[in-house]
Coordinates of C-alpha atoms and ligand atoms in Angstrom, one line a residue:
M1 CA 51.7 103.8 86.9
G2 CA 52.0 106.8 89.1
S3 CA 54.0 107.5 92.2
M4 CA 52.7 106.3 95.6
I5 CA 55.7 107.9 97.4
D6 CA 55.6 111.3 99.0
P7 CA 58.4 113.0 97.1
R8 CA 59.4 114.9 100.2
S9 CA 60.0 111.9 102.3
E10 CA 63.2 110.2 100.9
V11 CA 66.3 110.6 98.8
L12 CA 66.6 108.1 96.0
I13 CA 70.0 106.3 95.7
I14 CA 70.4 104.5 92.4
G15 CA 72.8 101.5 92.5
S16 CA 73.9 99.2 95.3
G17 CA 77.6 99.1 94.5
P18 CA 80.2 100.6 96.9
A19 CA 79.1 104.2 95.9
G20 CA 75.4 103.5 96.6
I21 CA 76.2 101.8 99.9
A22 CA 78.6 104.6 101.0
S23 CA 75.9 107.1 100.1
A24 CA 73.3 105.3 102.2
L25 CA 75.6 105.1 105.2
A26 CA 76.5 108.8 104.8
L27 CA 72.8 109.9 104.5
R28 CA 72.0 107.8 107.6
R29 CA 74.7 109.6 109.5
Q30 CA 73.1 112.9 108.5
G31 CA 69.7 111.6 109.5
V32 CA 68.3 111.9 106.0
P33 CA 65.9 109.1 105.0
F34 CA 66.5 107.3 101.6
R35 CA 65.6 104.4 99.3
L36 CA 68.3 102.4 97.7
V37 CA 67.4 100.7 94.4
E38 CA 69.4 98.2 92.3
K39 CA 68.7 96.9 88.9
A40 CA 70.1 93.4 89.5
A41 CA 68.7 90.7 91.7
R42 CA 71.7 90.9 94.0
L43 CA 73.8 93.4 95.8
A44 CA 76.8 95.1 94.1
D45 CA 76.3 93.2 90.9
T46 CA 79.5 94.5 89.4
W47 CA 81.6 92.8 92.1
A48 CA 79.4 89.7 92.3
S49 CA 80.3 88.7 88.8
L50 CA 84.1 89.2 88.6
Y51 CA 86.6 86.5 87.8
P52 CA 88.0 84.5 90.7
S53 CA 91.6 85.6 90.5
L54 CA 90.8 89.3 90.8
N55 CA 92.5 91.0 93.8
L56 CA 92.0 94.6 94.7
N57 CA 94.9 96.7 93.6
T58 CA 94.3 99.2 96.5
S59 CA 95.3 98.0 99.9
R60 CA 93.0 97.5 102.9
F61 CA 94.0 100.9 104.4
Y62 CA 92.2 102.9 101.7
S63 CA 89.6 100.5 100.3
H64 CA 87.0 100.0 103.0
L65 CA 83.7 101.8 103.7
E66 CA 83.9 104.4 106.4
G67 CA 83.4 102.8 109.8
H68 CA 83.8 99.2 108.5
R69 CA 87.3 98.0 108.3
F70 CA 88.1 94.7 106.4
P71 CA 88.5 91.6 108.5
W72 CA 92.3 90.9 109.1
R73 CA 92.0 87.5 107.4
Y74 CA 91.5 89.4 104.0
G75 CA 95.2 90.4 104.3
L76 CA 96.6 93.6 102.7
F77 CA 95.0 93.1 99.3
A78 CA 91.5 91.6 99.6
S79 CA 90.3 89.4 96.7
G80 CA 87.3 90.6 94.6
R81 CA 85.2 87.8 96.1
Q82 CA 86.1 88.8 99.6
Y83 CA 85.3 92.4 98.8
H84 CA 81.8 91.4 97.6
E85 CA 81.3 89.2 100.7
Y86 CA 82.3 92.3 102.8
L87 CA 79.8 94.5 101.1
V88 CA 77.0 92.0 101.8
R89 CA 78.1 91.9 105.5
V90 CA 78.1 95.6 105.8
V91 CA 74.6 95.9 104.3
E92 CA 73.4 93.2 106.7
R93 CA 75.1 94.7 109.7
E94 CA 73.7 98.1 109.0
G95 CA 70.2 96.7 108.2
L96 CA 70.1 98.6 104.9
V97 CA 67.1 97.8 102.8
V98 CA 68.0 97.4 99.1
E99 CA 65.2 97.1 96.6
F100 CA 66.4 94.6 94.0
N101 CA 65.3 94.2 90.3
R102 CA 64.5 97.9 90.1
E103 CA 66.2 99.3 87.1
V104 CA 66.0 103.1 86.6
R105 CA 65.4 103.8 82.9
R106 CA 65.1 107.6 83.0
V107 CA 65.5 110.5 85.4
S108 CA 64.1 113.8 84.2
A109 CA 63.0 117.1 85.8
E110 CA 59.2 117.6 86.3
G111 CA 57.5 120.3 88.3
G112 CA 60.5 121.0 90.5
L113 CA 61.0 117.3 91.3
W114 CA 63.0 114.5 89.8
R115 CA 60.7 112.1 87.9
V116 CA 62.2 108.6 88.0
A117 CA 60.9 106.0 85.5
F118 CA 61.7 102.3 86.2
A119 CA 62.0 99.5 83.7
D120 CA 58.7 97.9 85.0
G121 CA 56.8 101.1 84.1
V122 CA 56.6 102.5 87.7
V123 CA 57.2 106.2 87.9
E124 CA 58.2 107.9 91.2
H125 CA 59.1 111.5 92.1
Y126 CA 61.9 112.6 94.4
R127 CA 63.3 115.9 95.6
A128 CA 66.8 114.5 95.6
V129 CA 68.5 111.7 93.6
I130 CA 72.0 110.3 94.0
S131 CA 73.3 108.6 90.9
A132 CA 75.7 105.8 92.1
T133 CA 75.6 103.4 89.1
G134 CA 79.4 103.2 88.4
I135 CA 81.1 105.0 85.6
Y136 CA 82.7 102.2 83.6
G137 CA 79.8 99.9 82.8
R138 CA 80.1 99.6 79.0
P139 CA 82.9 97.3 77.7
V140 CA 84.9 98.9 74.9
W141 CA 85.1 96.7 71.7
P142 CA 87.9 98.1 69.5
A143 CA 87.1 98.0 65.8
I144 CA 89.7 95.6 64.5
P145 CA 89.2 94.7 60.8
G146 CA 88.1 91.2 60.0
M147 CA 86.5 90.5 63.4
E148 CA 83.4 89.0 61.8
S149 CA 85.5 86.5 59.8
F150 CA 87.2 85.1 62.9
A151 CA 86.2 81.4 63.3
G152 CA 87.1 81.2 66.9
Q153 CA 85.4 82.8 69.9
L154 CA 85.8 86.4 70.7
I155 CA 84.9 87.7 74.2
H156 CA 85.4 90.9 76.2
A157 CA 87.2 90.6 79.6
H158 CA 83.8 91.6 81.1
D159 CA 82.5 88.1 80.0
Y160 CA 85.4 86.2 81.5
K161 CA 84.2 84.7 84.8
H162 CA 86.1 81.5 85.3
P163 CA 89.4 79.8 84.1
E164 CA 87.3 76.9 82.7
Q165 CA 86.5 79.2 79.8
L166 CA 90.2 79.1 78.9
R167 CA 91.0 75.4 79.4
G168 CA 92.7 73.6 76.5
R169 CA 92.4 76.5 74.1
R170 CA 94.9 78.7 72.2
V171 CA 94.2 82.0 73.9
L172 CA 95.2 85.5 72.8
V173 CA 94.6 88.2 75.4
V174 CA 94.5 91.7 73.9
G175 CA 95.4 94.5 76.3
T176 CA 97.8 94.8 79.2
G177 CA 95.8 96.6 81.9
P178 CA 95.2 94.7 85.2
S179 CA 92.4 92.5 83.7
G180 CA 94.4 91.6 80.7
V181 CA 97.4 90.6 82.8
D182 CA 95.2 88.6 85.3
I183 CA 93.5 86.7 82.5
A184 CA 96.8 85.9 80.7
V185 CA 98.2 84.6 84.0
A186 CA 95.0 82.5 84.6
A187 CA 95.2 81.2 81.0
S188 CA 98.9 80.1 81.5
Q189 CA 97.7 77.5 84.0
V190 CA 95.0 75.8 81.9
A191 CA 95.1 76.9 78.3
A192 CA 96.9 75.0 75.5
Q193 CA 98.9 78.1 74.7
T194 CA 98.7 81.8 75.8
A195 CA 99.8 85.0 74.3
I196 CA 99.3 88.6 75.5
S197 CA 99.2 91.2 72.8
M198 CA 100.5 94.6 73.6
R199 CA 100.3 97.7 71.6
S200 CA 101.9 100.2 73.9
G201 CA 103.7 97.8 76.4
V202 CA 103.0 96.8 79.9
D203 CA 103.7 98.6 83.1
L204 CA 104.7 96.2 85.9
K205 CA 105.1 97.6 89.3
R206 CA 105.9 96.1 92.7
R207 CA 103.0 95.3 95.0
Y208 CA 105.3 95.9 98.0
P209 CA 108.0 98.4 96.9
L210 CA 110.8 98.2 99.4
G211 CA 108.7 95.8 101.5
L212 CA 105.6 97.9 102.1
P213 CA 102.4 98.3 100.0
I214 CA 102.1 101.7 98.2
H215 CA 99.4 102.8 100.6
A216 CA 101.6 102.3 103.6
W217 CA 104.2 104.5 101.9
L218 CA 101.4 107.0 101.4
M219 CA 100.4 107.0 105.1
L220 CA 104.0 107.7 105.9
G221 CA 104.3 110.4 103.2
L222 CA 101.3 112.2 104.5
L223 CA 103.1 112.8 107.8
L224 CA 105.8 114.7 105.8
P225 CA 105.6 118.2 104.2
R226 CA 103.8 118.1 100.9
P227 CA 106.8 118.3 98.5
A228 CA 108.6 115.5 100.4
C229 CA 105.4 113.4 100.2
R230 CA 105.3 113.9 96.5
R231 CA 108.9 113.0 96.1
L232 CA 108.6 109.9 98.2
M233 CA 105.5 108.7 96.3
R234 CA 107.1 109.3 92.9
A235 CA 110.1 107.3 94.0
V236 CA 108.3 104.3 95.4
S237 CA 105.7 104.1 92.7
R238 CA 108.4 104.0 90.1
I239 CA 109.9 100.8 91.5
G240 CA 109.1 98.0 89.0
Y241 CA 110.9 95.1 87.4
P242 CA 113.9 96.4 85.4
Q243 CA 114.3 92.9 83.9
Q244 CA 110.9 92.9 82.2
E245 CA 112.2 94.2 78.9
R246 CA 114.6 91.3 78.6
Y247 CA 111.5 89.0 78.3
G248 CA 109.8 91.0 75.6
L249 CA 107.6 92.9 78.1
R250 CA 108.1 96.4 76.7
K251 CA 107.7 99.4 79.1
P252 CA 104.9 101.7 77.9
Q253 CA 105.7 105.1 76.4
G254 CA 103.9 107.9 78.1
A255 CA 101.2 107.8 80.7
G256 CA 97.6 106.4 80.5
L257 CA 97.9 102.7 81.0
T258 CA 97.0 101.4 84.4
A259 CA 100.0 99.6 86.0
Y260 CA 99.8 96.0 87.1
Q261 CA 101.1 95.5 90.6
G262 CA 102.9 92.2 91.1
P263 CA 105.4 89.8 89.5
E264 CA 102.9 87.2 88.2
L265 CA 103.1 88.1 84.5
L266 CA 106.8 88.3 84.5
R267 CA 107.0 84.9 86.2
V268 CA 104.8 83.1 83.6
V269 CA 106.6 84.8 80.7
Q270 CA 110.0 83.7 82.2
R271 CA 108.7 80.2 82.3
G272 CA 107.6 80.3 78.7
L273 CA 103.9 79.9 79.6
V274 CA 102.8 83.2 78.2
Q275 CA 104.2 84.7 75.0
P276 CA 104.3 88.6 74.7
V277 CA 103.3 89.5 71.1
P278 CA 102.7 92.8 69.2
G279 CA 99.3 94.5 68.9
P280 CA 96.6 93.1 66.6
T281 CA 96.0 94.6 63.2
R282 CA 93.5 92.3 61.6
F283 CA 91.5 89.1 62.3
V284 CA 91.6 86.2 59.9
P285 CA 89.5 83.0 60.2
G286 CA 92.2 81.1 62.0
G287 CA 93.7 83.8 64.2
V288 CA 95.0 87.3 64.4
I289 CA 97.5 89.2 62.2
L290 CA 99.9 91.1 64.5
A291 CA 101.7 94.4 64.0
D292 CA 104.9 92.6 62.9
G293 CA 103.0 90.8 60.1
S294 CA 103.0 87.4 61.8
C295 CA 99.8 85.4 62.4
Y296 CA 98.9 84.2 65.9
P297 CA 96.7 81.1 65.6
A298 CA 94.0 81.4 68.3
D299 CA 90.6 79.9 69.1
L300 CA 89.8 82.3 71.9
V301 CA 90.5 86.0 71.8
V302 CA 89.8 87.9 75.0
L303 CA 89.6 91.7 74.5
A304 CA 90.8 93.2 77.8
T305 CA 90.3 96.7 76.3
G306 CA 88.6 98.5 79.1
Y307 CA 85.3 100.2 79.7
E308 CA 83.6 103.5 78.7
P309 CA 81.7 105.7 81.2
V310 CA 77.9 105.0 81.3
L311 CA 77.3 107.5 84.1
H312 CA 74.6 109.4 82.3
D313 CA 72.8 106.8 80.2
Y314 CA 69.6 107.3 82.1
L315 CA 70.0 110.9 83.1
D316 CA 67.8 112.8 80.7
V317 CA 69.1 116.1 82.0
P318 CA 71.0 118.9 80.2
M319 CA 74.5 118.6 81.6
Q320 CA 77.7 120.4 80.7
F321 CA 80.7 118.1 80.2
S322 CA 84.3 118.8 81.0
Q323 CA 86.8 119.3 78.2
D324 CA 89.8 119.0 80.6
A325 CA 92.5 116.4 79.9
W326 CA 92.9 113.5 82.3
H327 CA 95.1 114.4 85.3
S328 CA 97.4 112.1 87.1
P329 CA 97.9 113.9 90.4
S330 CA 100.1 112.8 93.2
P331 CA 98.1 110.9 95.8
C332 CA 99.6 113.3 98.3
D333 CA 97.6 116.2 96.8
W334 CA 94.2 115.1 95.7
E335 CA 91.2 113.6 97.4
L336 CA 88.7 114.2 94.7
G337 CA 90.5 115.8 91.8
P338 CA 89.5 118.6 89.5
N339 CA 85.9 119.5 88.6
G340 CA 85.3 117.0 85.9
Q341 CA 87.7 115.3 83.6
R342 CA 87.2 114.8 79.9
G343 CA 83.7 113.4 79.2
F344 CA 82.4 113.8 82.7
P345 CA 79.6 116.2 83.8
L346 CA 80.6 119.4 85.5
L347 CA 79.6 119.5 89.1
D348 CA 78.5 122.6 91.1
R349 CA 81.4 123.9 93.1
A350 CA 79.7 127.1 94.4
Q351 CA 78.9 125.7 97.9
H352 CA 81.7 123.3 98.3
P353 CA 85.1 122.9 96.5
N354 CA 84.2 119.3 95.8
G355 CA 80.4 119.6 95.6
R356 CA 78.6 116.5 94.2
Q357 CA 75.6 118.3 92.7
V358 CA 75.4 118.3 88.9
L359 CA 75.9 121.9 87.7
G360 CA 72.6 123.7 87.2
Q361 CA 70.5 120.7 88.4
P362 CA 69.5 121.2 92.1
G363 CA 68.8 117.9 93.9
L364 CA 70.8 115.7 91.4
Y365 CA 74.0 114.3 92.8
I366 CA 76.7 112.0 91.5
V367 CA 78.8 109.7 93.7
G368 CA 81.6 107.4 92.5
V369 CA 83.3 109.5 89.8
Y370 CA 87.0 110.1 90.7
Y371 CA 89.3 107.2 90.3
K372 CA 92.8 108.8 90.8
G373 CA 94.5 110.0 93.9
K374 CA 94.1 107.4 96.7
G375 CA 91.8 105.2 94.5
A376 CA 88.1 105.0 93.6
L377 CA 87.1 103.0 96.7
Y378 CA 88.6 105.5 99.0
N379 CA 87.2 108.5 97.1
I380 CA 83.7 107.0 97.1
N381 CA 83.6 107.6 100.9
V382 CA 84.6 111.2 100.5
E383 CA 82.2 111.9 97.7
A384 CA 79.3 110.2 99.6
R385 CA 80.0 112.2 102.7
I386 CA 80.0 115.5 100.8
A387 CA 76.8 114.6 98.9
A388 CA 75.0 113.7 102.2
E389 CA 76.2 116.9 103.9
Q390 CA 75.0 118.9 100.9
I391 CA 71.6 117.3 101.0
A392 CA 71.3 117.5 104.8
A393 CA 72.0 121.3 104.5
W394 CA 68.6 121.9 102.7
W395 CA 66.6 118.8 103.6
P396 CA 63.6 119.7 105.8
K397 CA 64.2 118.8 109.5
P398 CA 61.6 116.3 110.9
Ligands
FAD401 C1 87.7 94.8 87.7 C2 87.7 96.0 88.5 C3 88.6 96.1 89.6 C4 88.7 97.3 90.4 N1 89.6 97.3 91.4 C5 89.6 98.4 92.2 C6 90.5 98.5 93.3 O1 91.2 97.5 93.6 N2 90.6 99.6 94.1 C7 89.8 100.7 93.8 O2 89.9 101.7 94.5 N3 89.0 100.7 92.7 C8 88.9 99.6 91.9 N4 88.0 99.6 90.8 C9 87.3 100.8 90.5 C10 86.0 101.1 91.4 O3 86.3 101.0 92.7 C11 84.9 100.1 91.1 O4 84.6 100.2 89.7 C12 83.7 100.2 92.0 O5 82.9 99.1 91.8 C13 82.9 101.5 91.7 O6 81.8 101.5 92.5 P1 80.4 102.1 92.1 O7 79.4 101.8 93.2 O8 80.5 103.5 91.6 O9 80.0 101.2 90.8 P2 79.6 99.7 90.7 O10 80.3 98.8 91.6 O11 79.6 99.4 89.2 O12 78.0 99.6 91.1 C14 77.0 100.2 90.4 C15 75.7 99.4 90.8 O13 74.6 100.1 90.1 C16 73.7 99.2 89.5 N5 73.1 99.9 88.4 C17 73.6 100.3 87.2 N6 72.7 100.9 86.4 C18 71.5 100.9 87.2 C19 70.2 101.4 86.9 N7 69.9 102.1 85.8 N8 69.3 101.3 87.9 C20 69.6 100.7 89.1 N9 70.8 100.2 89.3 C21 71.8 100.3 88.4 C22 74.7 98.1 89.1 O14 74.0 96.9 88.9 C23 75.7 98.0 90.2 O15 75.2 97.2 91.3 C24 87.9 98.4 90.1 C25 87.0 98.3 89.0 C26 86.9 97.2 88.2 C27 85.9 97.1 87.1

């Protein structure tokens, strides 16, 4: 099926998550027309299907879309459910049209345009495309020997939607990032027994160091000279729970693991409701053999082992990928970070220090890449604004 759309008339935005919505709002501000397509049957599918106890780990000050603050009743840290409800409201209020059930399968260059092939066989052509499909869509399944022999149920944190899945079972959660901790805490309320398996420890931080959320400290820090801001942020973000090691919750060695903000895990471990155990080495039919040689008998194992980038699954485009190591910059310094971090495509920085166009691919932009600094939900606004400004600079005026 061929294209009925005039390729010159609209920009295509792929994905209706925060990055796609921010891109639409930014293009509208620039007066550039767009279409917004989403593969699922509902808006921001990633957020629509998260487990109920999820709360944002970034505060209201830096998590909203530009021009749309969170309602005060959401408090300082909105829940995932509230955040999804918020996205739906913004889209309604702005009258954005989202085309649902339109999965993009392939984007490739053709005759100076972008050829976009959809799952239903429709092909359309565009002069400009914004890829806003989220970078961590593919759950990581670590290869632990013996998995196939395990007689219980093995799921990824991605498939955990409700505490009823945990009720009455002997649960082992593998992984100590925010999802692993949330799921272990939820299991402690309903499961027969719960353990959290940690290979490199767990990083527990205060949600309100010295009484204020970290983002409030950052707002104060940004009023200071840069070095003082860095020192302040280093000091407040270090404040954790010194007693955690006493309860078997080892501090991680080195950087890399995302910290969990809040005392919830420590509390349930103190009450004996969750047992911290070493990392898994092997599955056996009745459970998991741990690094200390013991066997944890489990009938449900939840792998909270993170996600891999899927950014470029459908981009059939020659891209150059960064070889740079991951950076952990101070939130005082970075809005958007370096040009690419390991595994991500290099972007064209010739016209703008944080340009969003894929290097060597005029008209192809990526929004929603950088997760450090002030946090992904904040950065998404900045990236969308830059992409829209860059497109508006060459888009024909009506
Ligand atoms: C559990 C969790 C908690 C997080 N909490 C925070 C937080 O508190 N603060 C923060 O700053 N960041 C947080 N993040 C990180 C980041 O803000 C989110 O991942 C955010 O959803 C990224 O927005 P996005 O629009 O880029 O991607 P997504 O929200 O994943 O949206 C992508 C959209 O694209 C659609 N799509 C995918 N492929 C296609 C295709 N081929 N064709 C058409 N549509 C497609 C998807 O269905 C989806 O609707 C969190 C991430 C996760 C996973």
